[in-house]
Amino acid sequence: MHTTILGYPRIGADRELKSATEGYWAGRVDATTLAGVGARLRADVWRGLRDAGLEAIPSNTFSLYDQVLDTSVMVDAVPDRYRHLTGLDRYFAMARGTRDVPPLEMTKWFDTNYHFLVPEVEPGTRFRLVGGGDAKPLAEYREARALGVETRPVLVGPLTYLLLAKPAAGAPSGFAPLDLLDGLVEVYAELLERLAGAGAAWVQLDEPVLVADRAPAEIAALARAYRRLGDLPSRPRLLVATYFGTVGDAALRALAATRVEAVALDLVAGPGNLEALASVGGLPRKTVVAGVVDGRNVWRTDPRRATAVCAALLGLADRVAVSTSCSLLHVPVDLDAETALDPAVRGRLAFARQKVGEVVALGRALHGGEVAPAAGPEVTPPAVDHRVRARLETLADTRRGDRAARLAAQTERLGLPPLATTTIGSFPQTERIRRARADHRAGRLTDEEHTRAMREEIARVVAVQEDIGLDVLVHGEPERNDMVQYFAEQLDGYAATGHGWVQSYGTRYVRPPILHGDVSRPRPMTVEWTAYAQSLTDRPVKGMLTGPVTMLAWSFVRDDQPLADTARQVALALRDEIRDLERAGIRVVQVDEPALRELLPPRRADQAAYLDWAVGAFRLATGGAADTTQIHTHMCYAEFGEIIGAIDALDADVVSVEAARSRMELVTDLRAAGYGGGIGPGVYDIHSPRVPSVEEMEGGLRRALRAVAPDRLWANPDCGLKTRAYPEVEAALRNLVTAARRVRATTCGQQMNWWIVEQFLNVGA
Ligand code: GLN
Ligand code: ZN
């Protein structure tokens, strides 16, 4: 093995997987057709990689939804609530829920914007290899072989699988999923033996959990698992793949002591891997798969740097293979599709297909004795904006007044009841608005026609919210295709791609913009739409911005300066936008930071520095707002125990977070941290089409009230509504408002009376 990659995009160059899967859900596409599309996509990838000259080609990197879900199905880790279903019905029910059962919890795959479905296990979970000889990795291995392509099946490693799993509700409190390791490893043992029998020479086991801090018991579990698998009498050679950071010494030592033939190291996100490897005395008798081509960013590889790293590794291992740092799942498919990009920017880029070419070229240089590939065409350096740099130098950390006083002033100005109701920003993106946006883009709709269409939609969204009885309204974001791209398109220093789609979860793909130079805001970005919405109602309309960390996390960002510096440039643009919103009469502004935790470095030692610049950028963006302007922020996850201090430090007035899918666990976290602002634990899970009942949401709110006072508790969905449809959204929001009113009426009698009196006095005044 001289050249390989750890994985490849599975969505197709034209997003074929999305249309087929969504067609299947809608009943337009049958199961056979869906399977056919999958087979064609896999064949295209395998042949493409072979034709590019890549030696070791991965398989089982395809998935109809998510590779962790595939693993759960394969090892029969299927919670009872799905057991009455079979086949694809069961599979998609676990992914998306049905009218009757909620889906598995979904969360971010490490610090990426890919989401996986969290396995749910309990002491009684009995793993087995479902389908035996027809299990997915075997079937796909044989499928590739039938096409004449020899592949290396890729599996989620057993340790990573269990460390990402959560105990099912009702599991005893002392139970940890890792307790089930030995049973799971036996299933992997059977699978490996069967793969060997089918002819597989190599298998890749992904263990990215090894780049985070690991307790001694976890290292012992790692050693035990790979000793057992390594000692199997008949098995393929094993590649344990780590990525997204530096592997700890203890984990490296444990792997070195096993019979595993190869270890993949990420030398882009984990430059410390070289040192770590040296400090454990290298991996003699093993192959190091050197991740020198960045699998997560779009910049071209510097061949000189990459060859130097490989050369340094040669002294530390028996063999060195050239590879990507992680699966190419995280980058767009093909730069050749981008014909409209500025050539200066384009010249600095490589997408999945181009990165395979880089791996092959580097491999030839390393092993074929060829000279290192030349640096390629001259690269134009990023654009510099001296005005932005000068302004940032003079801006100090501006602080707003005391939060409790601020909250009191805002509640009065906004006339808010306890358990105020709101939404997270977007409303369903109807076919009509999508078409209007597309037509405008294509020049089939004039600016005025487009504005009229958007205003019509905003008016409808405002009317719907007034009718439902929500307290803080939104304009619904109809003009936005995507919360990051919308801003990126209006900021200087950013470029948009035409086809650069990347899977976020299931059939939700995003097209991250490319932040290539200094960032600035030529003109207001959201004021016109928000002010229009506010002109239609007396209730407060919440302005809606995307925060600096999220702007970076969901973009491909220049890697020639620290992220902290780039974040401050974005923050400055947002600060100016908030000032313009205030001037236009907007009293509430939400700055979304759903990606705050996503960028958290896996190792504790690196986390403080990250949180420091991330919080600093948020405060730079929001610190210019008046004390009477209510600043909301929103995050799409619940397990934020480790960043709870940072959430407090953001100094926002109200934080809304995901909670519906993780059973309000965050309420406990918040109570423990003594967080002092308003909090909206999402009580309506928008990731599934299910309409939650009044009772269900009421229960969620009552549970939250154990940790948050009623005047600081908000009732809201757990994320934006753009992926949902109107009928379900309206029904769910009506239930939400009813739930909030019921809780107000019973729990907050006292506060309610005060509130009514105050309203009365205000009206009288
Ligand atoms: N305001 C955005 C929306 O409602 C927030 C989306 C998100 O958190 N991912 O769509
Ligand atoms: Zn969200």
CSV table of C-alpha atoms and ligand atoms in Angstrom, one decimal, residues 108 115 423-427 429 474 476-477 480 482-483 508 542-546 550 554 590-595 634-636 656 686-687 718-723, ligand 1:
chain,number,residue,atom,x,y,z
A,108,LYS,CA,-21.9,16.2,15.3
A,115,HIS,CA,-23.8,14.6,11.9
A,423,THR,CA,-38.8,30.4,17.2
A,424,ILE,CA,-35.2,30.0,16.1
A,425,GLY,CA,-35.5,32.1,12.9
A,426,SER,CA,-36.4,30.2,9.7
A,427,PHE,CA,-39.8,29.2,8.6
A,429,GLN,CA,-38.9,27.1,2.8
A,474,VAL,CA,-39.1,36.4,13.2
A,476,GLY,CA,-38.7,33.7,8.6
A,477,GLU,CA,-35.5,34.0,6.5
A,480,ARG,CA,-31.7,32.9,2.7
A,482,ASP,CA,-28.3,28.9,3.9
A,483,MET,CA,-27.4,30.8,7.1
A,508,ARG,CA,-29.2,17.6,4.0
A,542,LYS,CA,-36.0,39.4,16.1
A,543,GLY,CA,-33.1,40.2,13.7
A,544,MET,CA,-31.2,37.1,12.7
A,545,LEU,CA,-27.5,36.9,12.1
A,546,THR,CA,-24.9,34.2,11.9
A,550,THR,CA,-20.3,29.5,12.8
A,554,TRP,CA,-19.3,26.1,8.0
A,590,GLN,CA,-30.2,36.7,17.6
A,591,VAL,CA,-26.6,35.8,16.7
A,592,ASP,CA,-26.6,32.1,15.9
A,593,GLU,CA,-23.6,30.1,17.1
A,594,PRO,CA,-24.7,26.6,16.4
A,595,ALA,CA,-21.1,25.7,15.7
A,634,HIS,CA,-28.7,29.7,19.5
A,635,MET,CA,-26.9,26.5,19.5
A,636,CYS,CA,-28.0,23.2,18.0
A,656,SER,CA,-31.7,28.7,23.0
A,686,ILE,CA,-37.6,19.9,14.3
A,687,HIS,CA,-35.4,17.2,12.9
A,718,ASP,CA,-34.9,23.3,19.1
A,719,CYS,CA,-33.7,24.7,15.7
A,720,GLY,CA,-34.9,26.6,12.6
A,721,LEU,CA,-38.0,25.4,10.8
A,722,LYS,CA,-36.7,25.7,7.2
A,723,THR,CA,-36.6,22.0,6.5
B,1,GLN,N1,-31.6,31.1,12.5
B,1,GLN,C1,-31.3,29.8,11.9
B,1,GLN,C2,-32.6,29.1,11.4
B,1,GLN,O1,-33.6,29.2,12.0
B,1,GLN,C3,-30.6,28.9,12.8
B,1,GLN,C4,-30.2,27.6,12.2
B,1,GLN,C5,-29.3,26.7,13.0
B,1,GLN,O2,-29.2,26.9,14.1
B,1,GLN,N2,-28.7,25.8,12.4
B,1,GLN,O3,-32.6,28.5,10.4
